[in-house]
Coordinates of C-alpha atoms and ligand atoms in Angstrom, one line a residue:
M1 CA 0.1 -43.1 44.0
E2 CA -3.4 -44.5 43.5
V3 CA -3.7 -46.0 40.0
N4 CA -7.4 -46.6 40.1
E5 CA -8.3 -43.0 40.4
L6 CA -7.5 -42.6 36.7
Q7 CA -8.1 -46.1 35.3
K8 CA -11.4 -46.1 33.4
K9 CA -12.2 -42.5 34.2
E10 CA -14.4 -40.9 31.5
F11 CA -14.4 -37.4 30.0
F12 CA -16.9 -35.8 27.7
S13 CA -14.5 -33.4 26.2
W14 CA -10.8 -32.8 25.8
E15 CA -11.2 -29.6 27.7
Q16 CA -12.8 -31.5 30.6
F17 CA -9.9 -34.0 30.6
S18 CA -7.3 -31.2 30.3
M19 CA -8.6 -29.3 33.3
F20 CA -8.9 -32.5 35.3
F21 CA -5.4 -33.6 34.3
D22 CA -3.8 -30.2 35.0
A23 CA -5.1 -30.4 38.6
W24 CA -4.1 -34.0 38.9
C25 CA -0.5 -33.2 37.7
E26 CA -0.3 -30.3 40.1
Q27 CA -1.4 -32.5 43.0
H28 CA 1.1 -35.2 42.2
K29 CA 3.9 -32.9 40.9
V30 CA 4.3 -34.9 37.7
L31 CA 4.8 -33.7 34.2
F32 CA 3.2 -35.4 31.2
I33 CA 3.3 -34.5 27.5
V34 CA 1.4 -35.9 24.5
K35 CA 3.7 -38.6 23.1
N36 CA 1.4 -39.4 20.3
S37 CA -2.2 -38.9 19.3
V38 CA -4.7 -39.7 16.6
S39 CA -6.9 -36.7 15.8
L40 CA -10.6 -37.3 15.3
S41 CA -10.9 -34.9 12.5
K42 CA -8.3 -36.9 10.5
C43 CA -9.9 -40.3 11.2
K44 CA -11.4 -42.4 8.4
W45 CA -14.6 -44.1 9.4
A46 CA -15.8 -47.4 8.0
T47 CA -19.1 -47.0 9.9
A48 CA -21.0 -43.9 11.0
P49 CA -18.6 -41.2 11.9
P50 CA -19.1 -39.3 15.2
Q51 CA -21.1 -36.1 15.2
P52 CA -19.1 -32.9 14.3
S53 CA -19.9 -31.6 17.8
V54 CA -18.3 -34.7 19.2
V55 CA -15.3 -34.3 17.0
D56 CA -14.9 -30.7 18.2
A57 CA -15.3 -31.7 21.9
L58 CA -13.2 -34.9 22.1
K59 CA -10.6 -33.9 19.5
Y60 CA -8.8 -37.2 19.7
S61 CA -9.7 -40.9 19.1
S62 CA -6.6 -41.8 21.1
V63 CA -3.9 -40.1 23.0
R64 CA -0.8 -41.4 24.7
L65 CA 0.6 -39.2 27.4
G66 CA 4.1 -40.0 28.6
C67 CA 6.0 -38.7 31.6
K68 CA 8.3 -35.9 30.5
G69 CA 11.1 -37.8 32.2
V70 CA 12.4 -34.9 34.3
R71 CA 16.1 -35.3 34.6
A72 CA 17.3 -36.8 37.9
S73 CA 20.3 -36.0 40.1
G74 CA 21.2 -32.8 38.3
K75 CA 22.6 -34.5 35.2
P76 CA 21.8 -32.7 32.0
Q77 CA 19.2 -34.6 30.1
N78 CA 20.1 -35.9 26.8
N79 CA 17.2 -36.9 24.5
R80 CA 19.4 -39.4 22.6
G81 CA 21.6 -40.3 25.6
Q82 CA 22.0 -43.5 27.4
Q83 CA 19.6 -42.6 30.2
K84 CA 16.4 -44.5 29.6
G85 CA 13.3 -42.3 29.5
C86 CA 10.6 -42.8 32.1
S87 CA 8.0 -45.3 31.1
A88 CA 5.1 -43.8 33.1
N89 CA 2.3 -43.3 30.7
I90 CA -1.5 -42.9 30.3
V91 CA -3.6 -43.8 27.3
L92 CA -7.0 -42.3 26.6
K93 CA -9.3 -43.7 23.9
M94 CA -12.6 -42.7 22.5
S95 CA -15.3 -45.1 23.9
P96 CA -16.9 -47.6 21.4
R97 CA -20.1 -45.5 21.6
K98 CA -18.0 -42.6 20.2
D99 CA -19.2 -40.1 22.8
R100 CA -16.5 -39.9 25.4
L101 CA -12.8 -40.4 26.2
V102 CA -11.8 -43.2 28.5
V103 CA -8.5 -43.8 30.3
T104 CA -7.7 -47.3 29.0
K105 CA -4.2 -47.6 30.3
C106 CA -2.4 -46.1 33.2
Q107 CA 1.1 -46.9 34.2
L108 CA 2.3 -44.6 36.9
S109 CA 5.6 -45.9 38.2
H110 CA 8.5 -43.5 37.5
N111 CA 12.2 -44.4 37.2
H112 CA 13.2 -41.1 38.9
A113 CA 12.4 -39.0 41.9
I114 CA 9.6 -36.6 41.7
C115 CA 10.9 -33.1 42.1
P116 CA 8.5 -30.3 43.1
I117 CA 10.9 -27.6 42.1
E118 CA 11.4 -28.8 38.6
F119 CA 7.7 -29.4 38.4
S120 CA 6.9 -25.8 39.2
Y121 CA 9.6 -24.7 36.7
Y122 CA 8.3 -26.7 33.8
F123 CA 4.6 -27.1 34.4
K124 CA 2.3 -25.0 32.2
K125 CA -1.3 -25.0 33.1
G126 CA -3.6 -25.2 30.0
Y127 CA -0.8 -26.6 27.9
L128 CA -2.7 -29.8 26.9
L129 CA -5.7 -27.8 25.9
A130 CA -3.7 -25.2 24.0
N131 CA -1.7 -27.9 22.1
S132 CA -4.8 -29.7 20.9
C133 CA -5.1 -27.5 17.8
L134 CA -1.5 -26.8 16.9
P135 CA 1.7 -27.4 18.9
V136 CA 2.3 -24.3 21.0
R137 CA 6.0 -24.4 20.4
T138 CA 5.2 -24.0 16.7
T139 CA 2.9 -21.1 17.1
N140 CA 5.4 -19.4 19.5
R141 CA 8.2 -19.9 17.0
I142 CA 6.4 -18.4 14.0
S143 CA 4.6 -15.7 15.9
K144 CA 5.4 -12.1 14.8
R145 CA 7.3 -13.3 11.7
F146 CA 6.4 -13.3 8.1
V147 CA 5.1 -16.7 7.0
G148 CA 5.2 -18.0 3.5
A149 CA 2.9 -20.4 1.6
S150 CA 4.9 -23.4 2.8
D151 CA 4.6 -22.3 6.4
V152 CA 0.9 -22.0 6.1
S153 CA 0.4 -25.4 4.5
R154 CA 2.7 -26.9 7.1
L155 CA 0.6 -25.4 9.9
L156 CA -2.5 -26.6 8.2
S157 CA -1.2 -30.1 8.1
Y158 CA -0.4 -29.9 11.8
C159 CA -3.8 -28.4 12.7
K160 CA -5.9 -31.0 14.5
S161 CA -9.1 -29.1 15.4
R162 CA -11.1 -26.0 14.6
D163 CA -10.4 -24.3 17.9
H164 CA -10.7 -20.5 18.0
G165 CA -11.0 -20.3 14.2
V166 CA -7.3 -20.9 13.7
L167 CA -7.9 -23.6 11.1
D168 CA -10.2 -21.3 9.2
V169 CA -7.8 -18.4 9.2
L170 CA -5.0 -20.6 8.0
T171 CA -7.3 -21.9 5.2
A172 CA -8.1 -18.4 4.1
L173 CA -4.4 -17.5 4.0
D174 CA -3.7 -20.7 2.1
G175 CA -6.2 -19.4 -0.5
L176 CA -4.4 -16.1 -0.6
F177 CA -1.0 -17.8 -1.3
A178 CA -2.6 -20.1 -3.9
R179 CA -3.6 -17.0 -5.9
D180 CA -0.7 -14.8 -5.0
P181 CA 2.5 -16.7 -3.9
D182 CA 4.3 -13.4 -3.3
A183 CA 1.8 -12.1 -0.8
K184 CA 3.1 -11.0 2.6
V185 CA 1.6 -12.4 5.7
K186 CA 2.6 -11.9 9.3
L187 CA 0.8 -13.9 12.0
V188 CA 0.8 -13.2 15.7
F189 CA -0.4 -15.8 18.1
Q190 CA -1.1 -15.2 21.8
Q191 CA 1.9 -16.3 23.8
D192 CA 1.6 -20.0 24.7
K193 CA -1.8 -20.2 23.2
V194 CA -3.1 -21.3 19.8
I195 CA -5.2 -18.2 19.4
V196 CA -4.6 -15.7 16.6
Q197 CA -3.9 -12.3 18.0
T198 CA -3.2 -10.4 14.8
V199 CA -3.0 -11.1 11.0
F200 CA -1.1 -8.6 8.9
F201 CA -1.3 -9.2 5.2
L202 CA -0.9 -7.6 1.8
S203 CA -1.1 -8.9 -1.8
S204 CA 1.6 -8.3 -4.3
R205 CA -0.7 -5.9 -6.1
M206 CA -1.0 -3.9 -2.8
M207 CA 2.8 -3.8 -2.6
E208 CA 3.0 -2.5 -6.1
L209 CA 0.6 0.3 -5.2
A210 CA 2.5 1.2 -2.1
R211 CA 5.7 1.4 -4.2
R212 CA 3.9 3.5 -6.9
F213 CA 2.1 5.9 -4.6
P214 CA 4.0 6.2 -1.3
L215 CA 3.6 9.9 -0.8
M216 CA 0.5 10.0 1.3
L217 CA -0.7 7.1 3.5
F218 CA -3.9 6.8 5.5
F219 CA -4.3 4.7 8.6
D220 CA -7.9 3.7 9.0
H221 CA -9.4 2.0 11.9
M222 CA -12.7 0.1 11.7
V223 CA -13.8 -0.4 15.2
G224 CA -15.7 -3.5 16.3
L225 CA -15.7 -5.5 13.1
N226 CA -17.1 -8.3 15.3
A227 CA -17.1 -8.9 19.1
E228 CA -13.5 -9.9 19.0
F229 CA -11.6 -8.1 16.2
D230 CA -10.8 -4.7 14.9
L231 CA -9.6 -4.0 11.4
Y232 CA -6.9 -1.5 10.5
T233 CA -6.2 -0.6 6.9
V234 CA -3.4 1.4 5.3
L235 CA -4.4 3.2 2.2
C236 CA -2.4 5.1 -0.4
V237 CA -3.8 7.6 -2.8
D238 CA -3.2 7.4 -6.6
G239 CA -2.7 10.3 -8.9
A240 CA -6.4 10.8 -9.3
G241 CA -7.0 11.1 -5.6
R242 CA -8.5 7.6 -5.2
G243 CA -7.6 5.5 -2.2
H244 CA -6.2 2.0 -2.5
E245 CA -5.6 -0.5 0.2
V246 CA -1.9 -1.3 0.7
A247 CA -2.1 -3.3 3.9
Y248 CA -4.6 -4.9 6.3
C249 CA -4.2 -5.6 9.9
L250 CA -6.9 -7.7 11.6
T251 CA -6.4 -7.8 15.3
Q252 CA -8.0 -8.7 18.6
R253 CA -9.7 -5.7 20.1
Q254 CA -7.5 -3.6 22.4
T255 CA -4.2 -4.9 21.0
P256 CA -1.7 -2.3 22.0
E257 CA 1.0 -0.8 19.7
L258 CA -1.0 -1.5 16.5
L259 CA 0.2 1.6 14.6
R260 CA 3.8 0.6 15.2
F261 CA 3.2 -3.0 14.4
T262 CA 1.4 -2.2 11.1
L263 CA 3.9 0.4 9.9
V264 CA 6.9 -1.8 10.8
S265 CA 5.3 -4.7 8.9
L266 CA 4.5 -2.5 5.9
V267 CA 8.1 -1.1 5.8
Q268 CA 9.4 -4.7 6.1
S269 CA 7.2 -5.7 3.2
V270 CA 7.9 -2.7 1.0
P271 CA 11.2 -1.2 2.2
E272 CA 11.2 1.5 -0.5
V273 CA 8.4 3.4 1.1
K274 CA 10.3 4.2 4.3
A275 CA 12.0 7.3 3.0
R276 CA 9.3 8.3 0.5
V277 CA 6.2 8.8 2.7
R278 CA 5.5 12.5 3.2
C279 CA 2.3 12.4 5.1
V280 CA 0.3 9.9 7.2
T281 CA -3.3 10.7 8.0
L282 CA -4.7 8.8 11.0
G283 CA -8.1 8.4 12.6
A284 CA -8.7 10.6 15.6
D285 CA -8.7 7.6 18.0
I286 CA -5.2 6.3 17.2
P287 CA -2.7 6.8 20.0
H288 CA 1.1 7.1 19.9
L289 CA 1.4 9.3 16.8
E290 CA 5.1 9.8 17.5
V291 CA 5.6 6.3 16.0
V292 CA 5.0 7.7 12.5
Q293 CA 8.1 10.0 12.5
E294 CA 10.2 7.3 14.1
L295 CA 9.4 4.8 11.4
L296 CA 8.9 7.1 8.4
P297 CA 11.3 9.9 9.0
G298 CA 10.1 12.0 6.1
A299 CA 6.5 11.9 7.0
R300 CA 4.3 14.4 8.9
V301 CA 1.3 13.4 10.8
Q302 CA -2.3 14.5 10.1
I303 CA -5.4 13.5 11.9
C304 CA -8.6 13.1 10.0
R305 CA -10.3 16.5 10.4
S306 CA -13.9 15.3 10.3
Q307 CA -13.2 12.7 13.0
V308 CA -11.6 15.4 15.2
L309 CA -14.6 17.6 14.7
E310 CA -17.1 14.9 15.7
M311 CA -14.9 14.1 18.7
L312 CA -14.8 17.7 19.8
F313 CA -18.6 18.1 19.5
S314 CA -19.4 15.0 21.5
K315 CA -16.8 16.0 24.1
A316 CA -18.3 19.5 24.4
Q317 CA -21.6 17.9 25.3
E318 CA -20.0 15.4 27.6
L319 CA -18.3 18.3 29.5
G320 CA -21.5 20.2 29.9
A321 CA -21.9 22.5 27.0
A322 CA -25.4 24.0 26.8
E323 CA -27.7 23.2 23.9
D324 CA -26.4 26.0 21.7
A325 CA -26.9 26.1 17.9
R326 CA -23.7 28.1 17.6
I327 CA -21.4 25.3 18.8
W328 CA -21.3 23.0 15.7
P329 CA -20.7 25.8 13.2
L330 CA -18.1 27.3 15.4
L331 CA -16.2 24.0 15.7
C332 CA -16.6 23.6 11.9
S333 CA -15.0 27.0 11.3
L334 CA -12.2 26.1 13.7
A335 CA -11.4 22.9 11.9
A336 CA -11.9 24.3 8.4
A337 CA -10.0 27.5 9.1
P338 CA -8.4 28.7 5.9
S339 CA -5.7 30.8 7.6
A340 CA -3.9 31.0 10.9
A341 CA -5.8 34.2 11.7
A342 CA -9.1 32.5 11.1
Y343 CA -8.1 29.7 13.4
H344 CA -7.2 32.0 16.2
Q345 CA -10.4 34.0 15.7
A346 CA -12.5 30.8 16.0
E347 CA -10.5 29.9 19.1
Q348 CA -11.3 33.3 20.7
E349 CA -15.0 32.8 19.9
M350 CA -15.0 29.4 21.6
Q351 CA -14.3 31.0 25.0
A352 CA -17.7 32.7 24.9
V353 CA -19.7 29.7 23.9
L354 CA -18.1 26.6 25.5
P355 CA -17.6 25.7 29.1
S356 CA -14.2 26.0 30.8
A357 CA -13.9 22.2 31.3
F358 CA -14.1 21.8 27.5
L359 CA -11.7 24.6 26.9
S360 CA -9.1 23.0 29.2
Y361 CA -9.6 19.7 27.5
Y362 CA -9.1 21.4 24.1
R363 CA -6.0 23.2 25.2
C364 CA -4.5 20.0 26.6
H365 CA -5.3 17.7 23.7
W366 CA -6.1 19.5 20.5
Q367 CA -4.5 22.9 20.5
P368 CA -0.9 21.6 20.6
R369 CA -1.7 19.4 17.7
S370 CA -3.7 22.0 15.6
Q371 CA -1.2 21.7 12.8
M372 CA -2.2 18.1 12.4
W373 CA -5.9 18.6 11.9
V374 CA -6.8 22.2 11.0
Q375 CA -7.4 22.6 7.3
F376 CA -5.0 25.5 6.9
W377 CA -2.0 23.3 7.7
A378 CA -3.3 20.2 6.1
F379 CA -0.8 18.5 3.8
E380 CA -3.4 17.1 1.5
T381 CA -5.1 20.5 0.7
A382 CA -2.2 21.4 -1.5
R383 CA -2.6 18.1 -3.4
N384 CA -6.4 18.2 -3.8
V385 CA -7.0 15.1 -1.8
N386 CA -9.9 15.1 0.6
A387 CA -8.6 12.9 3.4
C388 CA -11.9 12.8 5.3
E389 CA -13.9 11.9 2.2
L390 CA -11.4 9.3 1.3
L391 CA -11.6 7.6 4.7
R392 CA -15.4 7.9 4.7
R393 CA -15.6 6.3 1.3
H394 CA -13.3 3.5 2.4
Q395 CA -15.4 2.8 5.4
R396 CA -18.5 2.6 3.2
Q397 CA -16.7 0.2 0.9
L398 CA -15.7 -2.0 3.8
L399 CA -19.2 -2.0 5.1
S400 CA -20.6 -3.2 1.9
A401 CA -17.8 -5.8 1.3
L402 CA -17.8 -7.4 4.7
S403 CA -20.3 -10.0 5.8
P404 CA -22.2 -9.0 8.9
S405 CA -20.2 -10.0 12.1
P406 CA -17.7 -12.0 10.1
T407 CA -15.2 -14.3 11.7
A408 CA -11.6 -13.4 11.3
A409 CA -11.3 -15.9 8.5
Q410 CA -14.4 -14.6 6.7
C411 CA -13.1 -11.1 7.0
I412 CA -9.9 -12.1 5.3
L413 CA -11.8 -13.7 2.5
D414 CA -14.2 -10.7 2.2
L415 CA -11.2 -8.3 2.0
L416 CA -9.5 -10.3 -0.6
A417 CA -12.6 -10.4 -2.7
M418 CA -13.2 -6.7 -2.4
P419 CA -13.8 -5.3 -5.9
D420 CA -10.7 -3.1 -6.3
G421 CA -10.1 -3.9 -9.9
E422 CA -7.9 -6.8 -9.2
R423 CA -10.0 -9.5 -10.7
E424 CA -11.8 -7.4 -13.3
G425 CA -8.4 -6.0 -14.3
D426 CA -6.9 -9.5 -14.8
S427 CA -9.0 -10.1 -17.9
L428 CA -8.0 -6.9 -19.6
D429 CA -5.1 -6.5 -21.9
E430 CA -3.0 -3.4 -21.8
E431 CA -4.6 -1.7 -24.8
E432 CA -8.1 -2.3 -23.6
L433 CA -7.1 -1.1 -20.2
A434 CA -5.5 2.1 -21.6
A435 CA -8.7 2.8 -23.6
R436 CA -10.9 2.4 -20.6
Y437 CA -8.6 4.5 -18.6
H438 CA -8.6 7.3 -21.1
A439 CA -12.4 7.1 -21.2
L440 CA -12.5 7.3 -17.4
C441 CA -10.0 10.1 -17.1
L442 CA -10.7 12.5 -19.9
P443 CA -10.9 15.5 -17.5
E444 CA -7.6 14.5 -15.9
P445 CA -4.3 16.1 -16.9
A446 CA -2.5 14.2 -19.6
G447 CA 0.6 13.8 -17.4
L448 CA -1.4 12.0 -14.9
I449 CA -2.7 9.5 -17.5
A450 CA 0.8 8.9 -18.7
E451 CA 1.9 8.3 -15.1
E452 CA -0.9 5.8 -14.6
L453 CA -0.2 4.0 -17.8
G454 CA 3.4 3.7 -16.8
F455 CA 2.1 1.9 -13.8
A456 CA -0.1 -0.2 -16.0
R457 CA 2.9 -1.7 -17.6
H458 CA 4.2 -2.9 -14.2
G459 CA 0.9 -4.1 -12.9
P460 CA -1.9 -4.1 -15.4
Q461 CA -4.3 -5.4 -12.7
G462 CA -4.0 -2.2 -10.8
F463 CA -7.1 -0.5 -12.2
R464 CA -10.7 -0.1 -11.5
T465 CA -12.6 -1.0 -14.6
T466 CA -16.0 0.1 -13.4
Ligands
ZN1 ZN1 8.5 -40.3 35.2

């Protein structure tokens, strides 16, 4: 093997080195791992430190890669065993000019045979690059599990670079735990990559609200929060018909099975809700509604009526409906039908006004589910909750709370700072709270106030004070 091809070789980023080295390892069928490294972001500088862009690009001031010491002759490898590890190794250091990484040492004689089969079994392309932020084995291990305050601070201490915003997300979660040690957080990383796929989180106040008001839940989807992420929110509704967030799920766009993941995580966080939810209202674009009944056996499914209406209207145009002023009112009377007879009447009228392509689309997708979205069958009508309005108001609230095109981390910070009474409520004692609440809720039935005040004793911060 030619030593000189590596010796003194220069790289202007860790990524550049990683890609070169992957190809070189594939060519020579050798496996190297990072034995030790000094991260640039953690270096102390007596003289001028390197530029932040250099820190991001190079990542390390020095790295020692050692041969993985693939076991020879079929004997099981024992890390602590007698068999001496292979001493082949490569050292990279930042150049004195602090602008590149240079191979300063290169010892490539192995004490074992090179085995292409084992190489192809163990080699993971991109592994060096992925590991440069956090060890991939760590992210794989904690992925899809609840993490606690200590897990997050441990991850933060391992975190060597700002790649993919992982450090920022962890810092935001660390802030959440600092204020609320009982908060629930589940992190999902992409398999074998240090890229956050999904963050599910709820504060202890949100858990309390879910316990208190589990009857009706709303699953809201904010599309295209930024180029990368979508935001899902679970809301409950209090006795006065106001929505409160009980869980957030921030996820890479097009992540499948989000409804299942979110509901499972919510039930794991607040197991009491499982049997007590009676209705879940979802946005019209959420697939796999059968998940709701599977996970919340007492719940029926509703689809947000106004979203269905808008979807039907745009579909009608897409499927060639004529410019006809009757279409919108007709679809409205369909969705808002106050009786089964009125619904069937509106359905009949549709045949005269709408093209057959739309009618078959409707029969296939929306007619079988009419009990999920037509007003007459709506669960919330009996409870005086306007689901559409609640979801619309929530979307408006999100829009005003979230920074424009936030990063995932900024979104977490914005959501946690959303004015839902938590911080204002903290400063109020119970009496003052009761007084304000009475002032706010004079028209409400007395029983409702009593109920709310009962809640106040458990979680006095659970009120809007505006
Ligand atoms: Zn070796």
